[in-house]
Amino acid sequence: MRSALRCVLALFVLAPILATPLSAQAKPASKLAATPPMGWNSWNWFAGKVTDKDIRQAADLIASSGMRDAGYTYVNIDDTWEGQRDANGVLHTNDKFPDMKALADYVHSKGLKLGIYSSPGVKTCAGYAGSFGHEQQDADLYASWGIDYVKYDLCSFRDYMNAQAPGDTLKQYQIMQAAYEKMHLAILKTGRPMVYSLCQYGWDQVWQWGPNVGANSWRTTGDINPSFARISTIGREQAGLAKYAAPGHWNDPDMLEVGNGKLTPDENRTHMGMWAMLAAPLLAGNNLGELTPEVTSILTNREVLAINQDPLGKQASRIFAEGQVEIWARPLANGDVALAVFNFGDSENFLRGISLHLAQAGAANGWKARDVWAAKNLGPIQDDYKFTLQKHASLLLRLSH
Ligand code: GLA
């Protein structure tokens, strides 16, 4: 009898839970960025010139080019959309963005998501209105528009930190962390899932505290630009950060420059392959209006994207470095290993008998190799595999046994 009563009671307690679909039981934020976010951001190409029309065209082109089907989902407006606050403190857009809600509806109608940008400071990096003192109001505004992604860029908040705690770096960093957490809590309070992307250039070892303030990603470096020197410097600087990345929160070595500037095909592939190995957010930053078949094929290479989006979420570590040659490796969910050899050097036809370091990569002699960029099975591979790397080129292998 008692046990029957317990059963009935248990049913009472469990019924609402059992009736709720699993997806609704999970906290909205928990599924965000389970793999590194993918999309496009306006800054690297348009910078301060971006308009509503550009964002609509970007959405059209992401859909029509095949990028959307490859996984590029977020269309992110960076700095310079902001107008003035009204008497109630409500922020308005500037003339370049006449109707943000309509824009969000348009982007959503294309099966894509819309991202926006702000700063914890009074001003953004480009001198537009930041969220200082209006965090909840702004988060509510984003939610009312249907925003799906927020990039929060330190910018002028540095002045505030300095003024609050002159010369006291520790205190300044506490103030910075609190500001980032404040916007996280404001976003949570809206009830709308929004990917939360921290941009403070890697200060104060953000990878150590980013997850605690609700970050889905955090910039680990200063700004990228479309030069191979900058791209490779940033990529190489990521050594040691692998242990801080995991599903839901990622190291962000900044947005992609693939297709920008004068990058050669080898440089574009090395950039893309390295960001894939690093489990980095993949936010293309190119001129979508001038997508060449070559750039499209690099950005949408399914095997490269599968490495970046691998559900295990383990970022690559550097396992070998000598001069301008480095080998990085990461384990993948199905037991495979991704291994990349980079030639950052300027020598043409670079050729050496370097060992692949298969054991250090978590593989072994005799594992089967697939040359990912060449889309070619190489068969069983050994440490002494001979290959040539042109200047700035790389070899990307998927190893299985
Ligand atoms: C900073 C950021 C960039 C970009 C600009 C916009 O420099 O690091 O990614 O958002 O601000 O002003």
XYZ file of C-alpha atoms and ligand atoms in Angstrom:
413
model
C 0.000 0.000 0.000
C 2.747 2.357 1.068
C 4.695 1.600 -2.059
C 1.601 2.202 -4.199
C 1.223 5.575 -2.517
C 4.868 6.319 -3.207
C 4.301 5.428 -6.859
C 1.368 7.804 -7.148
C 3.318 10.545 -5.405
C 6.295 9.936 -7.632
C 4.061 10.188 -10.683
C 2.734 13.525 -9.442
C 6.243 14.840 -9.092
C 7.503 13.362 -12.333
C 4.472 13.999 -14.537
C 5.246 17.631 -15.358
C 8.874 16.716 -16.062
C 7.952 13.730 -18.237
C 5.397 15.842 -20.106
C 8.003 18.485 -20.910
C 10.066 17.708 -23.985
C 13.760 17.219 -23.219
C 14.698 20.288 -25.221
C 12.549 22.508 -23.019
C 13.940 21.008 -19.824
C 17.462 21.995 -20.741
C 18.447 25.571 -19.957
C 18.209 27.577 -23.183
C 21.868 28.555 -23.062
C 23.203 25.046 -22.532
C 22.856 24.032 -26.161
C 24.278 27.229 -27.562
C 27.569 26.860 -29.351
C 27.830 23.118 -28.700
C 30.232 23.328 -31.641
C 32.122 26.498 -32.622
C 29.698 29.120 -33.993
C 29.820 29.572 -37.773
C 28.692 32.551 -39.780
C 29.841 35.825 -41.268
C 30.632 39.195 -39.685
C 30.580 42.595 -41.364
C 33.743 44.103 -39.855
C 36.634 42.624 -41.843
C 35.175 43.718 -45.168
C 32.771 46.622 -44.568
C 34.130 48.024 -41.288
C 32.223 51.255 -40.507
C 30.411 51.362 -43.851
C 28.044 48.444 -43.256
C 24.340 49.073 -43.939
C 21.044 47.229 -43.676
C 21.259 46.542 -47.415
C 24.704 44.958 -47.036
C 23.419 42.644 -44.306
C 20.424 41.589 -46.401
C 22.706 40.931 -49.351
C 25.064 38.989 -47.118
C 22.154 36.825 -45.977
C 21.075 36.274 -49.605
C 24.593 35.311 -50.641
C 25.260 33.051 -47.659
C 22.114 31.177 -48.640
C 22.732 31.101 -52.410
C 26.474 30.343 -52.294
C 26.026 27.126 -50.320
C 27.636 28.603 -47.217
C 24.411 28.288 -45.233
C 24.105 24.607 -46.103
C 27.722 24.114 -45.050
C 26.832 25.455 -41.595
C 27.433 29.238 -41.754
C 24.425 30.382 -39.728
C 25.089 33.688 -37.986
C 25.028 36.934 -39.947
C 26.677 39.358 -37.561
C 26.476 43.130 -37.683
C 29.623 44.505 -36.083
C 30.198 48.069 -34.886
C 28.530 51.220 -36.348
C 24.821 50.311 -36.349
C 24.132 52.308 -33.177
C 22.266 55.643 -33.058
C 21.313 57.756 -30.039
C 19.478 56.971 -26.803
C 16.112 58.643 -26.311
C 14.884 60.304 -23.105
C 14.030 56.878 -21.668
C 17.484 55.554 -22.392
C 16.272 53.348 -25.210
C 18.936 52.999 -27.887
C 17.929 53.638 -31.477
C 19.664 52.513 -34.630
C 21.318 55.066 -36.932
C 20.251 55.880 -40.490
C 22.168 52.943 -41.950
C 19.809 50.534 -40.149
C 16.257 51.878 -40.456
C 14.427 48.885 -38.966
C 16.377 46.251 -37.046
C 13.328 44.071 -36.347
C 12.503 43.929 -40.043
C 16.129 43.106 -40.785
C 16.099 40.279 -38.231
C 12.879 38.946 -39.746
C 14.487 39.013 -43.179
C 17.634 37.200 -42.036
C 15.511 34.631 -40.203
C 13.376 34.105 -43.318
C 16.557 32.939 -45.048
C 17.084 30.260 -42.394
C 19.874 32.293 -40.791
C 20.424 34.062 -37.476
C 21.304 37.677 -36.744
C 24.123 38.890 -34.528
C 24.798 42.320 -33.099
C 27.633 44.181 -31.386
C 28.087 46.396 -28.337
C 30.538 47.395 -25.647
C 30.413 47.467 -21.854
C 31.829 51.004 -22.181
C 30.074 54.273 -22.915
C 31.437 54.145 -26.450
C 32.230 51.307 -28.837
C 35.617 51.035 -30.504
C 34.335 53.080 -33.457
C 32.938 55.734 -31.104
C 29.254 54.754 -31.233
C 26.969 54.266 -28.207
C 27.958 51.388 -25.915
C 25.816 49.666 -23.293
C 27.333 51.186 -20.127
C 24.511 51.693 -17.595
C 21.924 50.311 -20.044
C 22.844 46.636 -20.105
C 19.394 45.189 -19.354
C 17.671 47.737 -21.546
C 19.931 46.830 -24.451
C 19.629 43.076 -23.929
C 15.840 43.464 -23.841
C 15.994 45.507 -27.029
C 18.084 42.840 -28.781
C 15.622 40.163 -27.664
C 12.665 42.228 -28.914
C 14.331 42.500 -32.323
C 15.090 38.770 -32.457
C 18.862 38.941 -32.096
C 20.666 35.608 -31.758
C 24.302 36.545 -31.058
C 25.958 39.351 -29.100
C 29.602 40.380 -29.482
C 30.649 42.483 -26.499
C 33.797 44.495 -27.154
C 35.778 46.083 -24.296
C 36.802 49.317 -26.072
C 36.217 52.438 -23.950
C 35.436 50.387 -20.855
C 39.216 50.370 -20.359
C 39.016 54.083 -19.474
C 36.375 53.326 -16.876
C 38.502 50.530 -15.373
C 41.487 52.876 -15.179
C 39.465 55.638 -13.596
C 37.910 53.305 -11.029
C 41.147 51.683 -9.933
C 44.146 53.680 -11.131
C 47.269 51.550 -11.155
C 45.487 48.549 -9.597
C 45.444 46.006 -12.394
C 43.892 43.286 -10.267
C 40.958 45.489 -9.321
C 40.615 46.655 -12.910
C 40.356 43.064 -14.068
C 37.684 42.351 -11.456
C 35.698 45.301 -12.759
C 36.100 43.979 -16.309
C 34.949 40.474 -15.381
C 31.941 41.892 -13.534
C 30.987 43.954 -16.596
C 31.094 40.869 -18.807
C 29.038 38.879 -16.335
C 26.517 41.710 -16.098
C 25.686 41.499 -19.789
C 25.541 37.704 -19.593
C 22.948 37.932 -16.815
C 21.030 40.575 -18.737
C 20.913 38.307 -21.792
C 19.808 35.356 -19.660
C 17.046 37.448 -18.144
C 15.557 38.139 -21.560
C 14.873 34.412 -21.908
C 16.077 34.526 -25.528
C 19.083 32.340 -26.344
C 21.864 34.545 -27.686
C 25.416 33.363 -28.268
C 27.623 35.527 -26.046
C 30.948 36.411 -27.649
C 33.552 38.223 -25.547
C 35.981 40.554 -27.258
C 38.654 41.951 -24.969
C 41.702 40.804 -26.913
C 42.700 38.043 -24.479
C 43.380 40.302 -21.513
C 43.710 38.785 -18.074
C 43.851 35.236 -19.512
C 40.179 35.400 -20.385
C 40.198 31.676 -21.248
C 40.482 30.973 -17.516
C 37.353 32.913 -16.503
C 35.347 33.283 -19.722
C 33.096 30.291 -19.002
C 32.349 31.638 -15.500
C 30.891 34.839 -16.895
C 28.741 32.978 -19.404
C 30.922 33.395 -22.490
C 30.345 31.081 -25.432
C 33.577 32.359 -26.943
C 36.294 34.840 -26.089
C 38.822 36.562 -28.289
C 42.323 35.430 -27.422
C 44.182 38.106 -29.402
C 44.153 41.604 -30.833
C 42.654 42.194 -34.268
C 43.412 40.078 -37.278
C 44.129 41.559 -40.710
C 44.419 39.954 -44.140
C 48.167 39.408 -44.091
C 49.729 35.991 -43.748
C 52.171 37.365 -41.168
C 49.338 38.434 -38.851
C 47.233 35.314 -39.456
C 50.116 32.938 -38.772
C 51.263 34.895 -35.705
C 47.780 34.690 -34.216
C 47.466 31.006 -35.091
C 50.812 30.109 -33.526
C 49.986 32.113 -30.399
C 47.155 29.696 -29.652
C 49.601 27.043 -28.422
C 48.749 26.100 -24.845
C 45.089 27.134 -24.979
C 43.581 23.784 -26.014
C 42.504 22.798 -22.542
C 40.250 25.826 -22.175
C 38.009 25.039 -25.166
C 35.018 22.739 -24.856
C 31.475 22.448 -26.193
C 29.669 25.661 -25.278
C 32.778 27.814 -24.876
C 35.599 28.399 -27.330
C 38.866 30.225 -27.764
C 38.374 32.788 -30.542
C 41.504 33.774 -32.502
C 39.348 36.343 -34.405
C 37.351 36.226 -37.591
C 38.410 34.677 -40.875
C 40.213 36.674 -43.534
C 39.857 33.870 -46.104
C 39.234 35.581 -49.446
C 40.435 38.995 -48.270
C 43.511 41.003 -49.208
C 46.089 39.307 -51.359
C 46.128 35.933 -49.614
C 47.211 33.154 -51.955
C 45.247 29.880 -52.238
C 47.839 28.163 -50.020
C 47.558 30.953 -47.441
C 43.759 30.792 -47.472
C 43.892 27.015 -46.964
C 46.467 27.285 -44.176
C 44.341 29.953 -42.436
C 41.148 27.912 -42.788
C 42.808 24.643 -41.823
C 44.423 26.164 -38.785
C 41.156 27.714 -37.563
C 39.509 24.314 -38.119
C 42.192 22.604 -36.047
C 41.818 25.264 -33.340
C 38.069 24.593 -32.962
C 37.761 28.324 -33.576
C 34.492 30.092 -34.303
C 34.355 30.362 -38.100
C 33.090 33.833 -38.901
C 33.898 34.568 -42.493
C 34.779 38.214 -43.060
C 35.071 38.382 -46.812
C 33.272 40.274 -49.559
C 30.470 37.840 -50.336
C 29.639 39.827 -53.477
C 32.917 38.682 -55.003
C 33.051 35.079 -53.862
C 35.251 33.129 -56.236
C 34.691 29.388 -56.691
C 38.068 28.845 -55.055
C 37.260 30.837 -51.906
C 33.815 29.235 -51.713
C 35.338 25.780 -51.936
C 37.845 26.581 -49.180
C 35.166 28.026 -46.880
C 32.718 25.187 -47.498
C 35.062 22.187 -47.619
C 32.987 19.622 -45.741
C 35.918 17.576 -44.463
C 37.669 20.643 -43.075
C 34.436 21.868 -41.495
C 33.866 18.415 -39.966
C 37.180 18.792 -38.134
C 36.227 22.265 -36.879
C 32.728 21.134 -35.885
C 33.761 17.818 -34.377
C 31.377 17.154 -31.468
C 34.168 16.176 -29.067
C 35.191 19.840 -29.132
C 38.887 19.223 -28.426
C 41.047 22.010 -29.782
C 44.361 21.063 -31.427
C 47.635 21.252 -29.515
C 51.046 21.953 -30.964
C 53.062 18.744 -30.837
C 56.136 19.809 -32.814
C 57.814 23.085 -33.699
C 61.110 23.667 -35.401
C 61.841 26.949 -37.125
C 58.932 27.754 -39.371
C 57.445 24.251 -39.336
C 54.829 23.203 -36.807
C 52.662 20.131 -36.322
C 49.339 20.371 -34.522
C 46.953 17.543 -33.692
C 43.527 17.004 -32.180
C 41.483 13.936 -31.302
C 38.079 13.544 -32.948
C 34.860 12.070 -31.602
C 34.977 8.861 -33.677
C 38.521 7.980 -32.566
C 40.188 9.583 -35.582
C 42.965 12.125 -35.193
C 43.356 15.315 -37.219
C 46.962 16.291 -37.848
C 48.223 19.406 -39.590
C 51.731 20.284 -40.693
C 52.219 23.998 -41.355
C 55.029 25.664 -43.262
C 54.925 29.250 -42.024
C 58.238 29.892 -43.731
C 58.897 31.924 -46.855
C 60.970 29.298 -48.654
C 59.509 28.044 -51.911
C 59.245 24.305 -52.392
C 59.978 23.722 -48.769
C 60.925 20.098 -48.346
C 62.231 18.258 -45.329
C 62.238 14.833 -43.880
C 60.449 15.733 -40.700
C 58.686 13.044 -38.711
C 54.905 13.308 -38.569
C 55.070 12.587 -34.816
C 52.140 10.201 -35.112
C 52.453 8.857 -31.557
C 52.481 12.363 -30.063
C 49.367 13.071 -32.132
C 47.572 10.138 -30.523
C 47.882 7.948 -33.617
C 50.506 5.396 -34.647
C 52.513 4.156 -37.582
C 50.244 2.233 -39.908
C 47.104 4.304 -39.330
C 45.267 5.148 -42.530
C 45.594 8.733 -43.694
C 43.315 10.943 -45.708
C 44.775 14.088 -47.241
C 41.858 16.398 -46.511
C 42.569 19.295 -48.887
C 43.489 16.913 -51.704
C 40.446 14.719 -50.852
C 42.695 11.707 -51.350
C 43.175 8.531 -49.340
C 46.873 7.936 -48.790
C 46.553 4.483 -47.232
C 48.640 3.406 -44.214
C 51.027 6.141 -43.186
C 54.348 6.201 -41.300
C 56.233 8.861 -39.399
C 58.684 9.149 -42.286
C 55.993 10.068 -44.842
C 57.637 12.269 -47.466
C 55.898 15.368 -48.669
C 56.595 18.843 -49.971
C 55.147 22.029 -48.606
C 55.276 25.190 -50.657
C 55.758 28.535 -48.936
C 52.904 29.108 -46.413
C 51.264 25.795 -47.356
C 50.039 23.077 -45.047
C 49.206 19.397 -45.023
C 45.954 18.456 -43.290
C 45.474 14.773 -42.544
C 42.611 12.827 -41.024
C 44.052 9.666 -39.498
C 42.048 6.574 -38.657
C 42.726 2.972 -37.666
C 37.616 46.060 -32.192
C 37.341 44.574 -32.383
C 37.057 44.306 -33.851
C 35.884 45.144 -34.311
C 36.120 46.608 -34.027
C 34.880 47.454 -34.286
O 38.787 46.459 -32.815
O 38.410 43.804 -31.929
O 36.786 42.933 -34.050
O 34.716 44.707 -33.643
O 36.517 46.829 -32.674
O 35.041 48.803 -33.941
